[in-house]
Amino acid sequence: MALFEHSVSELHKKLHSKEISVTDLVDESYKRIAQVEDKVKAFLTLDEEGARAKARELDEKLGNADEYGLLFGMPIGVKDNIVTKGLRTTCASKILANFDPIYDATVVQKLNQAETITIGKLNMDEFAMGSSNENSGFYPTKNPWNIEYVPGGSSGGSAASVAAGEVLFSLGSDTGGSIRQPAAYCGVVGLKPTYGRVSRFGLVAFASSLDQIGPITRTVADNAYLLQAISGFDKMDSTSANVETGDYLSALTGDVKGLRIAVPKEYLGEGVSEEVRQSVLNALKVLEGMGATWDEVSLPHSKYALATYYLLSSSEASANLARFDGVRYGVRSDNATSLLELYKQTRSEGFGDEVKRRIMLGTFALSSGYYDAYYKKAQQVRTLIKNDFEKVFENYDVIIGPTTPTPAFKLGEKIEDPMTMYANDILTIPVNLAGVPGISIPCGFGENGMPLGLQIIGKHFDEATVYRTAHAFEQATDYHKQKPQL
């Protein structure tokens, strides 16, 4: 049995009893990468020398310490928009192709404190803008279940690396579904925490009021371990919430008796394929059989979520990406003869088409004469969407629906049609606009053999109930045990 087929708690026991070493875990990771990476292309940068040096250091500690944290010595991949000191961070963009940060993001510091080992940086859609990983400035990642299909985006490398068994777990970022959608497409578990639960310090900003870092793992329990390690207030992040981090592991009781589930009719309506709809109804039957109850509800303003999101996120992106000008860091155009030309040429050579598209849309929405009609109106609709969630949560514990309207699609199938591509996030976007937590867990397979995801949404800072529901469903089914045959 391969080491990575064990859960984190099982591997922790094996390390503790010296049945295995940290070096064994790192060996397993790089061995698997050597076997499958040329097909999957999940990584942009590997840190084999640094990882092996840290493994040797931790192995020496193994003999001396009585207690190690649950994540001690565990190999992890980090999305390439989370800065890592001395380890190249490109956001999958040519404009940052030579950027080596001089500090660690807060989540990376927390992982270092938990003594995990960073295997490398993971591929993504450029600056986290995309739903298929085809917008990477370097190469697209492929879905391990079938390499002709997309892994989802923008955290496609994060989800694919876990599904392919290259790392035990990974960090992604979620602005409009970028953790949950690839988790659904790749048949793994992905959580977007409540906005403010995890520090954004050191996350290269796309849309600051929406971005949130979260864990991607094979099981719900592993996800809870990882969230516990990276959560908490951070004075370096002005959007960090000073709330207590719950004990997520104690929530994994397997008991959902009396749980009240809301199912929005909008999440099972037009645009959602029959196989996806059926997989959600089957999942509800499983939870019903365990003592939960569910009712159909309405989130009436969710139909405006897509337009609201693209106006707000593009507006914030146009402001955030103004710092990439070829002056202070990153790639600089060699052909400019004036400062203005330097800005223009650096950006036109360095940014990809999708990034340029969103910067232009955002700049337009924020411009004089259009601000009230677009940006301000979108902010008002965002409040209505948030109110819809709060109203439902007055009577229900969780909201359940599909993560995506369809299973994964083929590479190249939608890249020329931005509007169809944007619609892939229609079920995940409202969660970011409202700032609530949401998880995607495997709940079946489509006719094309690709995984399907079930989305469970909770109240602000109530990740514990989200995990409890997800874990109970996981224990009652075996979808999480299925693995792609690469």
Coordinates of C-alpha atoms in Angstrom, one line a residue:
M1 CA 0.0 0.0 0.0
A2 CA 1.5 3.4 -1.1
L3 CA 2.2 5.7 1.8
F4 CA -0.1 8.4 0.5
E5 CA -3.1 6.1 0.6
H6 CA -3.0 6.4 4.4
S7 CA -4.7 9.3 6.1
V8 CA -2.6 12.0 7.9
S9 CA -3.4 10.6 11.3
E10 CA -2.3 7.1 10.2
L11 CA 1.0 8.5 8.8
H12 CA 1.4 10.5 12.0
K13 CA 1.3 7.3 14.1
K14 CA 3.8 5.6 11.7
L15 CA 6.2 8.5 12.1
H16 CA 5.7 8.5 15.9
S17 CA 6.5 4.7 16.1
K18 CA 9.5 5.2 13.7
E19 CA 7.9 2.8 11.2
I20 CA 8.6 5.4 8.5
S21 CA 10.7 8.5 8.3
V22 CA 10.0 12.0 7.0
T23 CA 12.5 11.3 4.2
D24 CA 10.3 8.3 3.2
L25 CA 7.4 10.7 2.8
V26 CA 9.4 13.2 0.7
D27 CA 10.8 10.3 -1.4
E28 CA 7.3 9.1 -2.0
S29 CA 6.3 12.6 -3.2
Y30 CA 9.1 13.1 -5.7
K31 CA 8.9 9.5 -6.9
R32 CA 5.2 10.0 -7.8
I33 CA 6.0 13.4 -9.4
A34 CA 8.7 11.7 -11.5
Q35 CA 6.1 9.1 -12.6
V36 CA 3.1 11.4 -13.5
E37 CA 4.1 15.0 -13.6
D38 CA 4.8 15.0 -17.4
K39 CA 1.1 14.1 -17.9
V40 CA -0.5 16.2 -15.2
K41 CA 1.7 19.3 -15.1
A42 CA 0.5 20.4 -11.7
F43 CA 3.8 22.1 -10.6
L44 CA 5.5 25.2 -11.8
T45 CA 8.5 25.0 -9.4
L46 CA 9.9 22.2 -7.3
D47 CA 12.1 22.6 -4.2
E48 CA 13.6 19.2 -4.0
E49 CA 16.9 20.3 -2.4
G50 CA 15.1 22.4 0.3
A51 CA 12.5 19.6 0.9
R52 CA 15.1 16.9 1.4
A53 CA 17.3 19.1 3.6
K54 CA 14.3 19.8 5.8
A55 CA 13.3 16.1 5.9
R56 CA 16.8 15.2 7.2
E57 CA 16.4 17.9 9.9
L58 CA 13.0 16.6 11.0
D59 CA 14.2 13.0 11.0
E60 CA 16.8 13.9 13.6
K61 CA 14.0 15.5 15.6
L62 CA 11.9 12.4 15.4
G63 CA 14.3 10.6 17.7
N64 CA 14.3 13.3 20.4
A65 CA 10.8 14.7 20.6
D66 CA 7.9 13.0 22.4
E67 CA 5.2 14.9 20.7
Y68 CA 4.9 16.3 17.2
G69 CA 1.9 18.0 15.7
L70 CA -0.3 16.0 13.3
L71 CA 1.1 17.7 10.2
F72 CA 4.8 17.1 11.3
G73 CA 6.8 16.0 8.2
M74 CA 3.8 15.9 5.8
P75 CA 4.5 16.9 2.2
I76 CA 2.4 19.8 0.9
G77 CA 2.1 21.8 -2.3
V78 CA 1.4 25.6 -2.3
K79 CA -0.4 27.5 -5.0
D80 CA 1.9 29.8 -6.9
N81 CA 0.1 33.1 -5.8
I82 CA 1.1 32.5 -2.1
V83 CA 4.6 34.0 -1.5
T84 CA 7.4 31.7 -0.3
K85 CA 10.7 33.2 0.8
G86 CA 13.4 32.4 -1.7
L87 CA 11.2 30.1 -3.7
R88 CA 10.0 31.5 -7.0
T89 CA 6.4 32.8 -7.0
T90 CA 5.0 33.7 -10.4
C91 CA 1.2 33.6 -10.2
A92 CA 1.6 31.6 -13.4
S93 CA 2.3 34.9 -15.2
K94 CA 5.2 35.9 -17.4
I95 CA 5.2 39.3 -15.7
L96 CA 6.5 37.6 -12.5
A97 CA 8.6 34.9 -14.2
N98 CA 11.7 35.9 -12.3
F99 CA 10.2 36.9 -8.9
D100 CA 11.8 35.3 -5.8
P101 CA 10.1 36.8 -2.7
I102 CA 12.0 37.9 0.4
Y103 CA 9.4 36.9 2.9
D104 CA 6.8 34.1 3.6
A105 CA 3.0 34.5 3.6
T106 CA 1.4 34.1 7.0
V107 CA 0.0 30.7 6.0
V108 CA 3.4 29.5 4.9
Q109 CA 4.9 30.7 8.3
K110 CA 2.1 28.7 10.0
L111 CA 2.9 25.6 7.9
N112 CA 6.6 26.0 8.9
Q113 CA 5.5 26.1 12.5
A114 CA 3.5 22.9 12.0
E115 CA 6.7 21.5 10.4
T116 CA 5.2 20.5 7.1
I117 CA 7.5 20.2 4.0
T118 CA 6.8 22.3 0.9
I119 CA 7.4 20.2 -2.2
G120 CA 6.9 23.0 -4.7
K121 CA 4.6 25.7 -6.1
L122 CA 1.5 24.7 -8.0
N123 CA 0.2 25.8 -11.4
M124 CA -2.9 28.0 -11.7
D125 CA -4.7 30.3 -14.0
E126 CA -2.7 33.5 -14.3
F127 CA -3.3 35.7 -11.3
A128 CA -6.1 33.3 -10.3
M129 CA -8.3 34.5 -13.2
G130 CA -9.9 31.5 -14.8
S131 CA -12.0 28.3 -14.3
S132 CA -10.0 25.7 -16.2
N133 CA -6.2 26.3 -15.6
E134 CA -5.9 27.0 -19.4
N135 CA -5.0 30.6 -18.6
S136 CA -1.7 29.7 -17.0
G137 CA 1.1 31.8 -18.6
F138 CA 3.2 28.6 -18.9
Y139 CA 1.2 25.5 -19.6
P140 CA -2.2 24.1 -18.7
T141 CA -2.6 21.5 -15.9
K142 CA -4.5 18.3 -16.9
N143 CA -7.1 16.4 -14.9
P144 CA -5.7 13.2 -13.4
W145 CA -9.0 11.3 -14.1
N146 CA -8.6 11.9 -17.8
I147 CA -5.8 14.1 -19.1
E148 CA -8.0 15.3 -22.0
Y149 CA -10.1 17.2 -19.5
V150 CA -9.5 20.4 -17.5
P151 CA -8.8 20.1 -13.8
G152 CA -10.8 23.3 -13.1
G153 CA -9.4 26.6 -11.9
S154 CA -7.9 28.7 -10.8
S155 CA -6.4 26.3 -8.2
G156 CA -6.2 23.5 -10.8
G157 CA -2.6 22.6 -10.0
S158 CA -3.6 22.4 -6.2
A159 CA -6.5 20.0 -6.9
A160 CA -4.7 17.9 -9.5
S161 CA -1.6 17.4 -7.4
V162 CA -3.7 15.9 -4.6
A163 CA -5.9 13.8 -6.9
A164 CA -2.7 12.4 -8.6
G165 CA -1.1 11.5 -5.3
E166 CA 1.9 13.9 -5.8
V167 CA 1.3 15.5 -2.4
L168 CA -0.8 14.7 0.6
F169 CA -2.6 18.0 0.5
S170 CA -2.2 21.5 -0.9
L171 CA -3.2 25.2 -0.4
G172 CA -5.3 27.0 -2.9
S173 CA -7.1 30.3 -3.1
D174 CA -10.8 30.9 -3.8
T175 CA -12.1 34.2 -5.2
G176 CA -15.3 32.9 -6.9
G177 CA -15.0 29.2 -6.5
S178 CA -11.3 28.6 -7.3
I179 CA -10.8 25.9 -4.6
R180 CA -14.3 24.3 -4.7
Q181 CA -14.7 24.0 -8.5
P182 CA -11.3 22.3 -9.2
A183 CA -11.9 20.1 -6.1
A184 CA -15.2 19.0 -7.6
Y185 CA -13.6 18.3 -11.1
C186 CA -10.7 16.4 -9.6
G187 CA -12.7 14.4 -7.0
V188 CA -11.1 15.8 -3.9
V189 CA -12.1 17.8 -0.8
G190 CA -11.8 21.6 -1.0
L191 CA -12.9 24.3 1.5
K192 CA -13.3 28.0 1.1
P193 CA -13.2 29.3 4.7
T194 CA -15.2 32.2 6.0
Y195 CA -13.7 35.5 4.7
G196 CA -11.2 36.6 7.3
R197 CA -10.8 33.2 8.9
V198 CA -7.4 32.7 7.2
S199 CA -4.8 35.5 6.8
R200 CA -4.4 36.9 3.3
F201 CA -1.0 38.4 4.1
G202 CA 1.4 37.2 1.4
L203 CA -1.4 36.1 -1.0
V204 CA -0.9 38.0 -4.2
A205 CA -4.2 39.9 -4.5
F206 CA -6.7 39.4 -7.3
A207 CA -9.9 40.8 -5.6
S208 CA -9.2 41.7 -2.0
S209 CA -12.8 41.6 -0.7
L210 CA -13.3 38.1 -2.1
D211 CA -10.0 36.2 -2.0
Q212 CA -9.5 33.5 0.7
I213 CA -6.8 30.8 1.1
G214 CA -8.1 27.3 1.9
P215 CA -7.1 23.6 2.1
I216 CA -7.4 20.9 -0.6
T217 CA -7.2 17.3 0.7
R218 CA -8.3 13.8 0.0
T219 CA -10.5 13.5 3.1
V220 CA -12.6 15.8 5.3
A221 CA -10.5 14.9 8.4
D222 CA -7.3 15.9 6.6
N223 CA -9.0 19.1 5.5
A224 CA -9.9 19.9 9.1
Y225 CA -6.3 19.3 10.3
L226 CA -5.0 21.7 7.7
L227 CA -7.5 24.5 8.3
Q228 CA -6.8 24.3 12.1
A229 CA -3.1 24.8 11.3
I230 CA -3.5 27.9 9.0
S231 CA -6.4 29.7 10.7
G232 CA -6.2 32.6 13.2
F233 CA -6.0 36.3 13.5
D234 CA -3.1 38.1 11.9
K235 CA -2.2 41.7 12.6
M236 CA -0.5 41.9 9.2
D237 CA -3.8 41.5 7.5
S238 CA -6.4 44.3 8.0
T239 CA -9.2 41.9 6.8
S240 CA -8.3 39.2 9.2
A241 CA -11.1 38.5 11.7
N242 CA -10.2 38.3 15.4
V243 CA -12.5 35.3 16.2
E244 CA -11.6 32.1 17.9
T245 CA -10.5 29.2 15.8
G246 CA -12.8 26.3 16.5
D247 CA -11.7 22.7 17.2
Y248 CA -12.7 21.3 13.9
L249 CA -11.6 17.8 14.6
S250 CA -14.1 17.4 17.5
A251 CA -16.9 18.3 15.0
L252 CA -16.3 15.1 13.0
T253 CA -18.7 13.0 15.0
G254 CA -20.5 11.4 12.0
D255 CA -23.8 12.4 13.6
V256 CA -26.2 14.7 11.6
K257 CA -29.4 13.8 13.5
G258 CA -31.7 16.8 13.6
L259 CA -29.5 18.8 11.1
R260 CA -31.7 21.2 9.1
I261 CA -30.7 21.4 5.4
A262 CA -31.8 24.1 2.9
V263 CA -31.7 23.3 -0.8
P264 CA -32.0 26.4 -3.0
K265 CA -34.2 25.8 -6.0
E266 CA -31.9 28.1 -8.0
Y267 CA -29.1 25.7 -7.5
L268 CA -30.9 22.8 -9.1
G269 CA -32.6 24.7 -11.9
E270 CA -31.7 25.9 -15.4
G271 CA -28.2 25.1 -16.6
V272 CA -27.6 22.3 -14.1
S273 CA -27.2 19.0 -15.9
E274 CA -29.5 16.1 -14.9
E275 CA -26.7 13.9 -13.7
V276 CA -25.4 16.6 -11.4
R277 CA -29.0 17.3 -10.1
Q278 CA -29.5 13.6 -9.5
S279 CA -26.2 13.2 -7.6
V280 CA -27.3 16.0 -5.2
L281 CA -30.7 14.4 -4.6
N282 CA -29.0 11.1 -3.9
A283 CA -26.7 12.8 -1.4
L284 CA -29.7 14.3 0.3
K285 CA -31.3 10.9 0.6
V286 CA -28.1 9.6 2.3
L287 CA -28.2 12.5 4.8
E288 CA -31.9 12.0 5.3
G289 CA -31.3 8.4 6.2
M290 CA -28.9 9.6 8.9
G291 CA -31.6 11.7 10.6
A292 CA -31.2 15.1 8.8
T293 CA -34.1 16.9 7.2
W294 CA -34.2 19.2 4.1
D295 CA -36.5 21.7 2.5
E296 CA -36.4 23.6 -0.7
V297 CA -35.7 27.3 -0.3
S298 CA -35.0 30.3 -2.5
L299 CA -32.0 32.6 -2.8
P300 CA -33.7 35.0 -5.2
H301 CA -30.8 37.3 -5.9
S302 CA -28.3 34.5 -6.8
K303 CA -29.3 35.0 -10.5
Y304 CA -27.5 38.4 -10.3
A305 CA -24.4 36.9 -8.7
L306 CA -22.4 36.2 -11.9
A307 CA -22.7 39.8 -13.2
T308 CA -22.1 41.3 -9.7
Y309 CA -19.0 39.1 -9.2
Y310 CA -17.3 40.0 -12.5
L311 CA -17.9 43.7 -12.0
L312 CA -16.5 43.7 -8.5
S313 CA -13.7 41.3 -8.9
S314 CA -12.5 43.0 -12.2
S315 CA -12.7 46.4 -10.6
E316 CA -10.6 45.2 -7.6
A317 CA -8.2 43.5 -10.0
S318 CA -7.6 46.6 -12.1
A319 CA -6.5 48.4 -8.9
N320 CA -4.5 45.5 -7.5
L321 CA -2.6 44.7 -10.7
A322 CA -1.5 48.3 -11.2
R323 CA 1.5 47.6 -9.1
F324 CA 3.0 45.3 -11.9
D325 CA 4.7 48.0 -13.9
G326 CA 8.2 46.7 -14.6
V327 CA 9.8 49.2 -12.2
R328 CA 10.1 47.6 -8.8
Y329 CA 10.1 43.8 -9.4
G330 CA 9.1 41.2 -12.0
V331 CA 9.9 41.2 -15.7
R332 CA 10.6 44.5 -17.5
S333 CA 10.3 45.2 -21.2
D334 CA 13.7 45.9 -22.9
N335 CA 12.3 47.9 -25.8
A336 CA 10.9 51.0 -24.0
T337 CA 12.3 54.5 -24.7
S338 CA 10.1 56.4 -22.1
L339 CA 8.5 55.6 -18.7
L340 CA 5.0 55.5 -20.2
E341 CA 6.2 53.1 -22.9
L342 CA 7.8 51.0 -20.2
Y343 CA 4.5 50.6 -18.5
K344 CA 2.6 49.8 -21.7
Q345 CA 5.1 47.3 -23.1
T346 CA 5.8 45.5 -19.9
R347 CA 2.1 45.0 -19.3
S348 CA 1.2 44.0 -22.9
E349 CA 4.1 41.5 -23.0
G350 CA 3.7 40.3 -19.4
F351 CA -0.1 39.8 -18.9
G352 CA -2.1 37.2 -20.7
D353 CA -5.4 37.8 -22.6
E354 CA -7.8 36.9 -19.7
V355 CA -5.9 39.2 -17.3
K356 CA -6.0 42.1 -19.8
R357 CA -9.7 41.5 -20.4
R358 CA -10.5 41.8 -16.7
I359 CA -8.3 44.8 -16.1
M360 CA -10.1 46.6 -18.9
L361 CA -13.5 45.7 -17.7
G362 CA -12.6 46.8 -14.1
T363 CA -11.1 50.0 -15.2
F364 CA -14.2 50.8 -17.3
A365 CA -16.5 50.0 -14.3
L366 CA -14.5 52.3 -12.0
S367 CA -14.2 55.2 -14.5
S368 CA -15.9 58.5 -14.1
G369 CA -19.5 58.4 -15.3
Y370 CA -19.8 54.6 -15.0
Y371 CA -18.9 54.1 -11.3
D372 CA -22.5 54.6 -10.1
A373 CA -24.1 52.5 -12.9
Y374 CA -21.8 49.5 -12.5
Y375 CA -19.5 49.3 -9.4
K376 CA -21.8 50.9 -6.9
K377 CA -24.9 49.0 -8.2
A378 CA -22.9 45.7 -8.0
Q379 CA -22.0 46.5 -4.3
Q380 CA -25.7 47.1 -3.5
V381 CA -26.7 43.7 -5.2
R382 CA -23.9 42.0 -3.2
T383 CA -25.6 43.2 0.0
L384 CA -28.9 41.7 -1.2
I385 CA -27.2 38.3 -1.9
K386 CA -25.6 38.3 1.6
N387 CA -29.0 39.1 3.1
D388 CA -30.5 36.1 1.2
F389 CA -28.1 33.8 2.9
E390 CA -28.6 35.3 6.3
K391 CA -32.4 34.9 6.0
V392 CA -32.1 31.2 5.1
F393 CA -29.6 30.6 8.0
E394 CA -32.2 31.9 10.5
N395 CA -34.0 28.5 10.0
Y396 CA -31.4 26.1 8.7
D397 CA -27.9 24.9 9.7
V398 CA -26.4 24.4 6.2
I399 CA -27.2 25.0 2.5
I400 CA -26.6 22.1 0.1
G401 CA -26.4 22.0 -3.7
P402 CA -24.0 21.1 -6.5
T403 CA -20.5 22.6 -6.7
T404 CA -20.6 22.9 -10.5
P405 CA -23.5 22.8 -13.1
T406 CA -21.7 20.0 -15.1
P407 CA -18.7 17.6 -14.7
A408 CA -15.3 18.7 -16.1
F409 CA -15.1 19.6 -19.8
K410 CA -12.4 18.9 -22.3
L411 CA -9.3 21.0 -22.7
G412 CA -9.9 23.7 -25.4
E413 CA -13.6 23.2 -25.4
K414 CA -14.6 26.6 -23.9
I415 CA -11.4 28.7 -23.9
E416 CA -12.7 30.8 -26.8
D417 CA -16.0 31.6 -25.1
P418 CA -15.4 33.6 -21.9
M419 CA -19.1 33.9 -21.0
T420 CA -19.6 30.1 -21.0
M421 CA -16.4 29.7 -19.1
Y422 CA -17.5 32.3 -16.5
A423 CA -20.8 30.4 -16.0
N424 CA -18.9 27.4 -14.6
D425 CA -18.6 29.4 -11.3
I426 CA -22.3 30.3 -11.1
L427 CA -22.9 28.0 -8.1
T428 CA -19.8 28.9 -6.2
I429 CA -19.7 32.7 -6.6
P430 CA -22.6 33.7 -4.3
V431 CA -20.6 32.1 -1.4
N432 CA -17.7 34.5 -1.9
L433 CA -20.0 37.5 -2.3
A434 CA -21.6 36.7 1.1
G435 CA -18.3 35.8 2.7
V436 CA -19.6 32.5 4.2
P437 CA -17.7 29.1 4.2
G438 CA -18.3 26.4 1.6
I439 CA -16.8 23.0 1.0
S440 CA -16.9 20.7 -2.0
I441 CA -16.8 16.9 -1.5
P442 CA -17.0 14.0 -4.0
C443 CA -20.5 12.8 -4.5
G444 CA -20.5 10.7 -7.7
F445 CA -19.4 10.4 -11.3
G446 CA -20.8 11.8 -14.5
E447 CA -21.5 9.8 -17.7
N448 CA -18.1 10.8 -19.0
G449 CA -16.5 9.2 -15.9
M450 CA -15.4 12.5 -14.4
P451 CA -16.1 13.3 -10.7
L452 CA -19.0 15.3 -9.4
G453 CA -18.9 17.6 -6.3
L454 CA -21.4 18.3 -3.6
Q455 CA -21.3 21.8 -2.1
I456 CA -22.1 22.4 1.6
I457 CA -22.4 26.0 2.7
G458 CA -22.4 27.2 6.3
K459 CA -23.0 30.3 8.5
H460 CA -20.2 32.8 9.0
F461 CA -17.4 31.2 11.0
D462 CA -19.3 27.9 11.4
E463 CA -16.8 25.7 9.5
A464 CA -17.4 23.1 12.3
T465 CA -21.0 22.4 11.1
V466 CA -19.9 22.3 7.5
Y467 CA -17.2 19.7 8.4
R468 CA -19.6 17.7 10.5
T469 CA -22.1 17.4 7.6
A470 CA -19.3 16.7 5.0
H471 CA -17.7 14.1 7.2
A472 CA -20.9 12.3 7.9
F473 CA -21.7 12.0 4.2
E474 CA -18.1 10.9 3.4
Q475 CA -18.3 8.1 6.1
A476 CA -21.6 6.9 4.6
T477 CA -20.2 6.7 1.0
D478 CA -17.0 5.6 -0.7
Y479 CA -16.5 8.3 -3.4
H480 CA -13.5 9.6 -1.6
K481 CA -11.8 6.2 -1.8
Q482 CA -11.9 6.2 -5.7
K483 CA -8.6 7.2 -7.3
P484 CA -7.7 8.1 -10.9
Q485 CA -5.7 5.5 -12.8
L486 CA -3.0 7.6 -14.4

